Short mmCIF file of C-alpha atoms in Angstrom, two decimals:
data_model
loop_
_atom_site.label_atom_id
_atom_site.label_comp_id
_atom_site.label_asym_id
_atom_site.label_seq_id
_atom_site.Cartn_x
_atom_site.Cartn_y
_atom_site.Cartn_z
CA UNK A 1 105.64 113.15 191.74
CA UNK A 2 108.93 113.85 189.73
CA UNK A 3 110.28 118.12 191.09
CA UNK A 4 110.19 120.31 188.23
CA UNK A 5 112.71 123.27 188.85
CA UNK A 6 112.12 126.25 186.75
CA UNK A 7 114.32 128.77 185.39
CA UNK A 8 112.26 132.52 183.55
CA UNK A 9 113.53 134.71 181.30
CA UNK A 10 111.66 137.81 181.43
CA UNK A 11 110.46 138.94 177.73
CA UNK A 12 107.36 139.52 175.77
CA UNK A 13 107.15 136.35 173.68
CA UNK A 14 104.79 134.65 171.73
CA UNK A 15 106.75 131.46 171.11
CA UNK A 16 109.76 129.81 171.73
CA UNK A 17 111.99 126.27 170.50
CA UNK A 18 115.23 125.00 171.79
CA UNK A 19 117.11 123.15 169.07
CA UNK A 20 120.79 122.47 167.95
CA UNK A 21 122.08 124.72 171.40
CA UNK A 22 120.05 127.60 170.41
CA UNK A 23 117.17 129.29 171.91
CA UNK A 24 114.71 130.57 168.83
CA UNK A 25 112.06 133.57 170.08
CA UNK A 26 109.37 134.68 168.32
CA UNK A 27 108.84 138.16 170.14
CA UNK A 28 106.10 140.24 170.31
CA UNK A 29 107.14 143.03 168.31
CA UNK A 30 107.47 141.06 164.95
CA UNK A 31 111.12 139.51 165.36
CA UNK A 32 112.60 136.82 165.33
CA UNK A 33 115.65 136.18 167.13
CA UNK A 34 118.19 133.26 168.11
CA UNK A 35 120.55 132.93 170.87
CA UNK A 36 122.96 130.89 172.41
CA UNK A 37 121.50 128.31 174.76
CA UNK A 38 124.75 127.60 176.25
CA UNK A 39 125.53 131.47 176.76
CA UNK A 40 121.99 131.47 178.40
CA UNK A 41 122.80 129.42 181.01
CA UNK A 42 126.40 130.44 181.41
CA UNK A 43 124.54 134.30 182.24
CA UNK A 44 121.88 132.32 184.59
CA UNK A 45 124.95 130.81 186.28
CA UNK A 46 126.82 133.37 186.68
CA UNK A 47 123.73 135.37 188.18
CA UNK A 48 123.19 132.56 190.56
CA UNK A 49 127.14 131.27 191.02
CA UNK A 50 126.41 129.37 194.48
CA UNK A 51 124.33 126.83 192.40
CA UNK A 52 126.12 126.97 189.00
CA UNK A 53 126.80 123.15 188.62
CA UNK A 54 123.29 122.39 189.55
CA UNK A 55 121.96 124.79 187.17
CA UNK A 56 124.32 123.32 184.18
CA UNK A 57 123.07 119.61 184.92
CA UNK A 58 119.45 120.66 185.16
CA UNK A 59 119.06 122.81 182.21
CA UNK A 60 122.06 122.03 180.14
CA UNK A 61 122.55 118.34 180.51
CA UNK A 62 119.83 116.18 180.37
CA UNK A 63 121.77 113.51 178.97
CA UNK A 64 123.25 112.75 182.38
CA UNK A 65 120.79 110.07 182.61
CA UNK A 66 122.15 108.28 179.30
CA UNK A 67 124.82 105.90 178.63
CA UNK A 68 125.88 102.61 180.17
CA UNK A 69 127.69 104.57 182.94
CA UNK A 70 124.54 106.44 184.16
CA UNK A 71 123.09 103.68 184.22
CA UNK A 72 125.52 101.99 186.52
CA UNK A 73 126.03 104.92 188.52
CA UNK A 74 122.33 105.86 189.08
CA UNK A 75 121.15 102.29 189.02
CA UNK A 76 122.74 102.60 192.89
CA UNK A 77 119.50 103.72 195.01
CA UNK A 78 121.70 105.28 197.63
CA UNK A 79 123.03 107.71 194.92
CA UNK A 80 119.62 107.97 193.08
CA UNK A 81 117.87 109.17 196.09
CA UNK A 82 120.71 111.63 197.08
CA UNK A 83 120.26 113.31 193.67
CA UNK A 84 116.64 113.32 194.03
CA UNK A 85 116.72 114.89 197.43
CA UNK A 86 119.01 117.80 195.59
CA UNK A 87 116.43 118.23 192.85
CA UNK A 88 113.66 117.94 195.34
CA UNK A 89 114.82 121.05 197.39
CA UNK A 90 115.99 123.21 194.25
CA UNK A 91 111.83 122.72 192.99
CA UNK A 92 111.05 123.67 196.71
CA UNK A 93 113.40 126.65 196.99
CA UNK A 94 114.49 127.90 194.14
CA UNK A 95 112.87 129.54 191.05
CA UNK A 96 115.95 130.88 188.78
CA UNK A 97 114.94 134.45 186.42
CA UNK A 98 117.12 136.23 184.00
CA UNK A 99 115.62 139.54 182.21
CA UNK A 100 115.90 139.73 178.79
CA UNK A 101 118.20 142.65 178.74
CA UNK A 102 120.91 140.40 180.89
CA UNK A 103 121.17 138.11 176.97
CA UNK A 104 119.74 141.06 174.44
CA UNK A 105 123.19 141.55 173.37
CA UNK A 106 124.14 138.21 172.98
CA UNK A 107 120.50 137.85 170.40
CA UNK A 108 120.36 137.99 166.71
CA UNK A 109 117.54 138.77 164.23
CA UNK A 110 116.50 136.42 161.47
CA UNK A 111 113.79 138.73 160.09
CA UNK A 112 110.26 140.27 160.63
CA UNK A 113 107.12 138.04 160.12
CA UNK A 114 104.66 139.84 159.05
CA UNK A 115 101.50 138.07 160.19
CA UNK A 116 100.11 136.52 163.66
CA UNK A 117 102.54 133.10 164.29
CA UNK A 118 100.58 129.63 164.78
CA UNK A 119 103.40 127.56 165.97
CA UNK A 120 107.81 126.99 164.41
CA UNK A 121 109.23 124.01 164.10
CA UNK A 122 113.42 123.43 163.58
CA UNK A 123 114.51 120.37 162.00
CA UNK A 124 117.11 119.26 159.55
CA UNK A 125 118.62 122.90 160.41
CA UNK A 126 115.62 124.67 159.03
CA UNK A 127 113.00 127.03 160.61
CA UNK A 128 109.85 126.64 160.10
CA UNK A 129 107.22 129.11 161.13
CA UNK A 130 103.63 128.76 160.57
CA UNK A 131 101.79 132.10 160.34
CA UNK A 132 98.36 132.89 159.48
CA UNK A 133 98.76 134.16 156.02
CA UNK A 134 101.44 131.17 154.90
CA UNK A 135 104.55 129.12 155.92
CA UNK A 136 108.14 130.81 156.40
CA UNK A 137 111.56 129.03 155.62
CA UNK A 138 114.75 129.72 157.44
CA UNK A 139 118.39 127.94 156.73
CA UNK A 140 120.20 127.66 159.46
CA UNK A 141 123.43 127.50 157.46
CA UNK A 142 125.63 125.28 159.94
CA UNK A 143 129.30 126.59 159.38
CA UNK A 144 132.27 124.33 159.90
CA UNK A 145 133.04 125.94 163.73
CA UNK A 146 129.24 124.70 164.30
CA UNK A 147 127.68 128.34 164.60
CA UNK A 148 124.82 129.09 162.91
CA UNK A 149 124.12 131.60 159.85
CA UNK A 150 120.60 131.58 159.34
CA UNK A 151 118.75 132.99 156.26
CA UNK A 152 116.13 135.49 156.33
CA UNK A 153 112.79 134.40 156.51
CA UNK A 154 111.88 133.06 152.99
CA UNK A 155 107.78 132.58 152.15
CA UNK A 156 107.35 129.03 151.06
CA UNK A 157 103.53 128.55 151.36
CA UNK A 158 100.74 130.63 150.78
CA UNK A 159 97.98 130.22 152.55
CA UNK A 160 96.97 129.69 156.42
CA UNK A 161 99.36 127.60 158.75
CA UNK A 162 98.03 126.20 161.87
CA UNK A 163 100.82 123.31 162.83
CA UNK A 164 103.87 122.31 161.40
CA UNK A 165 105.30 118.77 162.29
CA UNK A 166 108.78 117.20 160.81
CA UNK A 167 110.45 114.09 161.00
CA UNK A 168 111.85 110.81 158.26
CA UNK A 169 113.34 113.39 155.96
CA UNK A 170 109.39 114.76 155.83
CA UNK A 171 107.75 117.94 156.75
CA UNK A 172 103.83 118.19 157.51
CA UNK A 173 101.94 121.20 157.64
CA UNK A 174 98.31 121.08 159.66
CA UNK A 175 96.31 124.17 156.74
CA UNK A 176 93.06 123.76 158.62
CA UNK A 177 90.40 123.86 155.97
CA UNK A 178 93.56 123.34 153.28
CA UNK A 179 93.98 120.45 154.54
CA UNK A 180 97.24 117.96 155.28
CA UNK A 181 100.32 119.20 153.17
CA UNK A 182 103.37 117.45 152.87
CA UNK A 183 107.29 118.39 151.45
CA UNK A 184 110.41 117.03 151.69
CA UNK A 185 113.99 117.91 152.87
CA UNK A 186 116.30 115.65 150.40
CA UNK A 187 119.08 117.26 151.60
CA UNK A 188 120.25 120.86 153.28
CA UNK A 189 121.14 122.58 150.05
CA UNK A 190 117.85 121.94 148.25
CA UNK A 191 114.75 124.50 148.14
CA UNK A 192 112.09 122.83 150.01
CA UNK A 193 108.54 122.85 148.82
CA UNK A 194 105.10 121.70 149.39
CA UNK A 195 102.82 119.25 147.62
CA UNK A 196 100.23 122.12 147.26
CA UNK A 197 98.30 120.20 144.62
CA UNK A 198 97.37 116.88 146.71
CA UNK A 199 96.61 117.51 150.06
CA UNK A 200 96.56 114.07 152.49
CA UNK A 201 93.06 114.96 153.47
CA UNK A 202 90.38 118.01 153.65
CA UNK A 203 90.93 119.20 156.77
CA UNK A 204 93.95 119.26 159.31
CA UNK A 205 94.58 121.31 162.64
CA UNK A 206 97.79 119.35 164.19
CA UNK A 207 99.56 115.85 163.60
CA UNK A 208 101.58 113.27 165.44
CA UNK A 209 104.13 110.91 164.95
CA UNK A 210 103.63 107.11 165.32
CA UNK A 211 107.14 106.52 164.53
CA UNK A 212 107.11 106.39 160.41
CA UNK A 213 103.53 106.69 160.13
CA UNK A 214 101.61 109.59 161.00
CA UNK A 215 98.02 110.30 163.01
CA UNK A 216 96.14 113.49 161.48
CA UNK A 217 93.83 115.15 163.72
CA UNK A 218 90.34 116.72 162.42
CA UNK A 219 89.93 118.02 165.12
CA UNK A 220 90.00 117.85 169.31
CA UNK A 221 88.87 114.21 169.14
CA UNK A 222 88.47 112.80 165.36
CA UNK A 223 91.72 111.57 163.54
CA UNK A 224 92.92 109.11 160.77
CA UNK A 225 96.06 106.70 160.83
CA UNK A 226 98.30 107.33 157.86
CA UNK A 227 100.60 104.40 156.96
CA UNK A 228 103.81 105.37 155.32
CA UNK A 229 105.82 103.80 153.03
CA UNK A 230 109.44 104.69 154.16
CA UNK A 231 113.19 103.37 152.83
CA UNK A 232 115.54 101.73 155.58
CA UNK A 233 118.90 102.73 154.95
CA UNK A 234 122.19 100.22 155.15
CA UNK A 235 124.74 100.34 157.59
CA UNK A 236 127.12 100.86 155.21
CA UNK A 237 125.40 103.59 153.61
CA UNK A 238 126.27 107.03 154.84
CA UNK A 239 125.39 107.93 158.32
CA UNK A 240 123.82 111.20 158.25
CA UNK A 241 120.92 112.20 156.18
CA UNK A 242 121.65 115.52 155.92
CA UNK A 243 125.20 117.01 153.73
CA UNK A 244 126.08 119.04 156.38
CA UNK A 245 123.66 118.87 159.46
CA UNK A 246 124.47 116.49 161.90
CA UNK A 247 121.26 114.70 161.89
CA UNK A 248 120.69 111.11 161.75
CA UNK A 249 117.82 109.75 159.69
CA UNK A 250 118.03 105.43 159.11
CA UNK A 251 114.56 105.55 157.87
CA UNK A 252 113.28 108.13 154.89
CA UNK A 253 109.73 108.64 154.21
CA UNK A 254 109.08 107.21 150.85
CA UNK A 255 105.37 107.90 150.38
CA UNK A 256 102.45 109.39 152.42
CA UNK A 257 99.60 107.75 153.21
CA UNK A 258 99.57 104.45 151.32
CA UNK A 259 96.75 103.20 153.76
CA UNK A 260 94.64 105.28 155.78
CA UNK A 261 92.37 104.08 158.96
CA UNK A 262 89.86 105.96 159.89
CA UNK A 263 87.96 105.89 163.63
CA UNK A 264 85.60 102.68 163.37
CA UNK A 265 88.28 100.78 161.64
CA UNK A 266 90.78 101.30 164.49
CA UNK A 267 88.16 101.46 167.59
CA UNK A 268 86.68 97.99 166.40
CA UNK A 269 88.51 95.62 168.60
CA UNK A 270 88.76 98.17 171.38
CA UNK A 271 86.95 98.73 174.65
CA UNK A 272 87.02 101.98 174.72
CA UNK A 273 83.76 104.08 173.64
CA UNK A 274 84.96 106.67 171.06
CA UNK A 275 81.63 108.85 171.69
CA UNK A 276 83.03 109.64 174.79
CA UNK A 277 86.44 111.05 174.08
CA UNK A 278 86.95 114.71 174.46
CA UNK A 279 90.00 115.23 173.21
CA UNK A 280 92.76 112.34 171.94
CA UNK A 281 96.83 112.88 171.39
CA UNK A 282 99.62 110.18 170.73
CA UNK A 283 103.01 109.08 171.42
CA UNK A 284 105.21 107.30 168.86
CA UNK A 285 103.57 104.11 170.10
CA UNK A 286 100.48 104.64 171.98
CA UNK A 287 97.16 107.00 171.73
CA UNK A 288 95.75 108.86 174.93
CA UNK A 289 92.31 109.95 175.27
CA UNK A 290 90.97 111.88 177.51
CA UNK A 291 87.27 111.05 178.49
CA UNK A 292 83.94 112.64 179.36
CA UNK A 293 84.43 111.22 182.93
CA UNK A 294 87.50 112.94 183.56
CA UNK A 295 89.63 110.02 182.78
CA UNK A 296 92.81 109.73 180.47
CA UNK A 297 93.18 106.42 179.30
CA UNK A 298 96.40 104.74 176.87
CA UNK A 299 96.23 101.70 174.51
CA UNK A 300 99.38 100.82 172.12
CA UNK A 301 97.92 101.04 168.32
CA UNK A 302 98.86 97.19 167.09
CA UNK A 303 99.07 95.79 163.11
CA UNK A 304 96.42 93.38 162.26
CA UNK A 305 98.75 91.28 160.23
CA UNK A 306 96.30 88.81 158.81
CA UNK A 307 94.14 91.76 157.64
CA UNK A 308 96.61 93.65 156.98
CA UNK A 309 95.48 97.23 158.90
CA UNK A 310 95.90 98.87 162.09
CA UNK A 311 93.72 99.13 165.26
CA UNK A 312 93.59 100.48 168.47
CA UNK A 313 94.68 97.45 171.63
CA UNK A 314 91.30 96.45 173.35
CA UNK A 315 93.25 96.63 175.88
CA UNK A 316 93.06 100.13 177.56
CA UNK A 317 95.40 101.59 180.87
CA UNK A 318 93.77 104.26 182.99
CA UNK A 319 96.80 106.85 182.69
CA UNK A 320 95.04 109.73 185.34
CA UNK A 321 92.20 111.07 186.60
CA UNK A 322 90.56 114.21 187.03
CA UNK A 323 87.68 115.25 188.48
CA UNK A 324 85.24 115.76 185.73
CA UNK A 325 83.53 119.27 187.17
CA UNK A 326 87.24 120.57 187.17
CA UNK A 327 88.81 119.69 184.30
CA UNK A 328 88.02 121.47 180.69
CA UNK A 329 88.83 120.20 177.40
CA UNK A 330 92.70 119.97 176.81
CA UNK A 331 94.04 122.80 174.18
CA UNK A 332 96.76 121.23 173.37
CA UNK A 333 99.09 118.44 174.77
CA UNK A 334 102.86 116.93 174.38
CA UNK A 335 104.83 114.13 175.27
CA UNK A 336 107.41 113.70 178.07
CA UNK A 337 109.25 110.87 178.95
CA UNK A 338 106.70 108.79 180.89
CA UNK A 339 104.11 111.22 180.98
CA UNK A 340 102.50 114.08 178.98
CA UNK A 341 102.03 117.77 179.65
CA UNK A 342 98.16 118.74 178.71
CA UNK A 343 97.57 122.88 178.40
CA UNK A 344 93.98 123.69 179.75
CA UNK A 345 92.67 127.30 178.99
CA UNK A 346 93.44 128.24 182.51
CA UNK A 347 97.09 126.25 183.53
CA UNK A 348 99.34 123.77 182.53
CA UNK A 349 99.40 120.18 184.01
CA UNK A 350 102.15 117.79 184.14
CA UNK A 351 100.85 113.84 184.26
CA UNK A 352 103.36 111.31 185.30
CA UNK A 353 103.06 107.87 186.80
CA UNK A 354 99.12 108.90 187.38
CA UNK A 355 100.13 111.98 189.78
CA UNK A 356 99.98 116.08 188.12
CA UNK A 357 100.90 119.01 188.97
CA UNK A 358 100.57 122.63 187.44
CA UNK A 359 103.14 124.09 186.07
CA UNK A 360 101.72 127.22 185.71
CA UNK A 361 98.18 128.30 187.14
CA UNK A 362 97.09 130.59 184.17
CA UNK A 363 96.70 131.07 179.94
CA UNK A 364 99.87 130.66 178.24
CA UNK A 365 100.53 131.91 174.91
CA UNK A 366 102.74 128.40 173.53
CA UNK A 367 103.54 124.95 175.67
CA UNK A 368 106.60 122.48 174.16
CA UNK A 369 108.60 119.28 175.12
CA UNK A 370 111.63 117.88 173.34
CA UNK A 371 111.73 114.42 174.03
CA UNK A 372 113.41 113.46 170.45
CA UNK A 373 116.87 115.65 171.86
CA UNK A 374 119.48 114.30 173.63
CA UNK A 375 120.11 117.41 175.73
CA UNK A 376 116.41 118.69 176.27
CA UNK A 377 114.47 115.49 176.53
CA UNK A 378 113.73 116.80 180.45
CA UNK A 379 113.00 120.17 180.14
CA UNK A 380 109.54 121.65 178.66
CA UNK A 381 109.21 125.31 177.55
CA UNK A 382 105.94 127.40 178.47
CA UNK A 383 105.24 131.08 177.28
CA UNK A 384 103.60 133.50 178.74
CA UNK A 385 102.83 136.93 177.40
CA UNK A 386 106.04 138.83 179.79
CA UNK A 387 108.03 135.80 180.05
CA UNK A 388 109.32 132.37 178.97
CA UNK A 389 109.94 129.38 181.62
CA UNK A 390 112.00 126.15 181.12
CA UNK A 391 110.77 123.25 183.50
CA UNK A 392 113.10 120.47 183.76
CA UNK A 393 112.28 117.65 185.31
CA UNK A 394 113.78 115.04 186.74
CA UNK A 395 114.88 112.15 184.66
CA UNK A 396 115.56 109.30 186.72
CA UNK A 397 112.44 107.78 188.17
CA UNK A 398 112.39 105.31 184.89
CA UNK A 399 116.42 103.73 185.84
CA UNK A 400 116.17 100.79 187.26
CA UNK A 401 117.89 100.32 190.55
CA UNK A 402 118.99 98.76 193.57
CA UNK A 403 120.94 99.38 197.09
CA UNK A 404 124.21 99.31 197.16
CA UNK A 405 124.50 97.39 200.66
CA UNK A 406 121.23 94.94 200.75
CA UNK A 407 120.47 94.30 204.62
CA UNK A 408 119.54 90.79 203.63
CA UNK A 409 121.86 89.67 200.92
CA UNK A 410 120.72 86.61 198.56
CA UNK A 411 123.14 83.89 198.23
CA UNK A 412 124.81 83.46 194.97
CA UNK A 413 125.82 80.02 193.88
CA UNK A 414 125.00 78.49 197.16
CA UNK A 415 127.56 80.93 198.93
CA UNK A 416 126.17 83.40 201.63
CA UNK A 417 128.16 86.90 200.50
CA UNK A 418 130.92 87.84 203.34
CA UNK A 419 129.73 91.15 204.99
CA UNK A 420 131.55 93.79 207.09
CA UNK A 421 130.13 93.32 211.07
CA UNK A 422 129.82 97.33 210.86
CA UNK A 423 127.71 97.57 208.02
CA UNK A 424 124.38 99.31 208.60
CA UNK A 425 125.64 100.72 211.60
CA UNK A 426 128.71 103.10 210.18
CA UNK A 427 127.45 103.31 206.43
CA UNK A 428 125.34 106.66 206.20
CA UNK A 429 122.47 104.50 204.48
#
């Protein structure tokens, strides 16, 4: 199983969302506030200074694992395993805390919300936050030494907010009995606003990307496949969407919904018996379900292109397994690179390469990944009522590699490689 090391922050918080090098909190008390991620982690290291490059690559660099370099330098198994080892023992030994008064200063306030908060969502350098008595707006404001400016909380939706998703230029909002609502960001300056008058469906409680197209969820186990129409920008067109966020969007939802699939259209190639899923969540490519047995199984969702529709791959992977008297029905679930994180009313599992482990062994009040960022595609956030907890795991398990010094090289060309008579007796590997 992949370590996990955990940093806390000690506050009462209801939510949280890491985005553009900020940390957003929705606190307890009614505010909501925004912080510097970077000056976060600068105060963790400074409170822990004998591990202060370990805590900067863990929780502040997640890219490490990027780029052709990475690859070349991780791709080395000695070197791969060393950093594992490091990782391994900082899961074991270490569990880094800050207290909210050690960063209060450094905070800021957007606003007040007035009513109980359903989930926030930050993208194009907007804040979303669903509430139960309607959807807020926030600007970010980007200024030209890349701080932020944020607006107050602006009301932009009346009525009751359960999820909010973005992505293509697009917002969705989940309105439960509302229905499936959907607005678009044409660029940063303009007032964003809902398609109040033709909602995508009658009823919605969360969403999830299948790249461009979308999969709305009825509920725990019943959802519809929306195909989108979407534009493909040039190369030669300008690179970022937005006029003065940083954001790159090549494709641009162009209309919502042109074909919609429901359950026996997309289940009617596939093995798997759709009476028997509890509860059902996607990645951009692929749709997990987790089973009455205690199974989770994955199968890609394919185009029919002779018929012109999607279905679900009759071919089916067992992802885990639980036992079935122990496991409840997920409440809700998210994506991490080569696994998934699935919240249960009473902890928080990780899945990866068919092995989990809790992350925390209780309720939790909000539970979020961030594979689409660069910087916090590792790292998942979990909030409890006194405190909020980053969990970064480690990113290197899906690098391929190989050792530097084979003990049994393979000839290339027809020529046996000349080796050192000391190696594997001096080398440290």
């Amino acid at each position: 199983m992949n370590p996990v090391v955990k940093f806390s922050i000690n506050v009462e918080a209801i939510d949280c969302y890491l985005y553009g090098g900020y940390l957003f909190l929705v606190m307890a008390d009614g505010q909501l506030l925004y912080v510097s991620y970077h000056k976060v982690v600068n105060r963790l290291k400074y409170e822990y200074p004998q591990y202060s490059s370990l805590i900067e690559l863990i929780f502040l660099h997640n890219e490490y694992s990027k780029g052709e370099a990475a690859k070349i330098i991780f791709g080395v198994t000695e070197i791969r395993e060393v950093v594992e080892k490091i990782w391994l023992k900082a899961a074991k030994e270490i569990e880094f805390e800050l207290n909210f008064e050690d960063i209060q200063e450094e905070c800021k306030s957007i606003g007040e919300y007035s009513s109980i908060p359903l989930d926030i969502r930050l993208y194009g350098y907007r804040l979303f936050l669903g509430c139960k008595d309607g959807l807020y707006e926030s600007r970010l404001n980007l200024e030209d030494n890349y701080q932020i400016n944020p607006s107050h909380l602006e009301k932009c939706y009346d009525g009751k907010v359960i999820g909010v998703n973005a992505n293509y230029g697009s917002v969705v909002i989940s309105a439960d009995w509302d229905g499936l609502l959907t607005g678009e960001i044409l660029d940063f300056d303009s007032k964003f606003r809902l398609d109040e008058r033709h909602p995508q469906c009658k009823r919605s409680l969360r969403t999830g990307w299948m790249t461009t197209d979308l999969m709305n969820y009825e509920g725990t186990s019943e959802f519809d496949y929306y195909r989108n129409e979407y534009l493909q920008k040039k190369d030669t067109e300008e690179k970022h969407f937005y006029s003065k966020a940083k954001i790159s969007e090549r494709k641009i939802i162009k209309q919502f919904g042109t074909e919609v699939y429901g359950m026996e259209t997309l289940f009617n190639k596939s093995n798997i018996d759709k009476e028997d899923i509890v509860y059902s969540f996607n990645s951009s490519q692929k749709g997990f379900f987790v089973m009455s047995d205690g199974s989770i199984l994955n199968a890609t969702v394919r185009a029919n292109g002779l018929a012109d529709s999607y279905y679900i791959s009759s071919r089916s992977t067992n992802f885990a397994k639980f036992d079935k008297d122990i496991i409840d029905k997920p409440l809700s679930s998210c994506i991490v690179p080569s696994g998934c994180i699935l919240e249960f009313f009473d902890k928080v599992v990780l899945i990866q390469n068919s092995q989990s482990l809790s992350l925390v062994n209780h309720s939790v009040n909000s539970v979020r990944s961030y594979t689409s960022s660069t910087n916090y595609r590792n790292i998942v956030s979990v909030v409890d009522d006194d405190k909020v907890t980053f969990c970064s795991i480690f990113g290197l398990d899906s690098l391929n590699h190989k050792p530097a010094f084979p003990k049994n090289p393979v000839p290339v060309n027809g020529f046996e490689p000349m080796i050192n008579e000391k190696q594997g007796k001096d080398l440290p590997f």
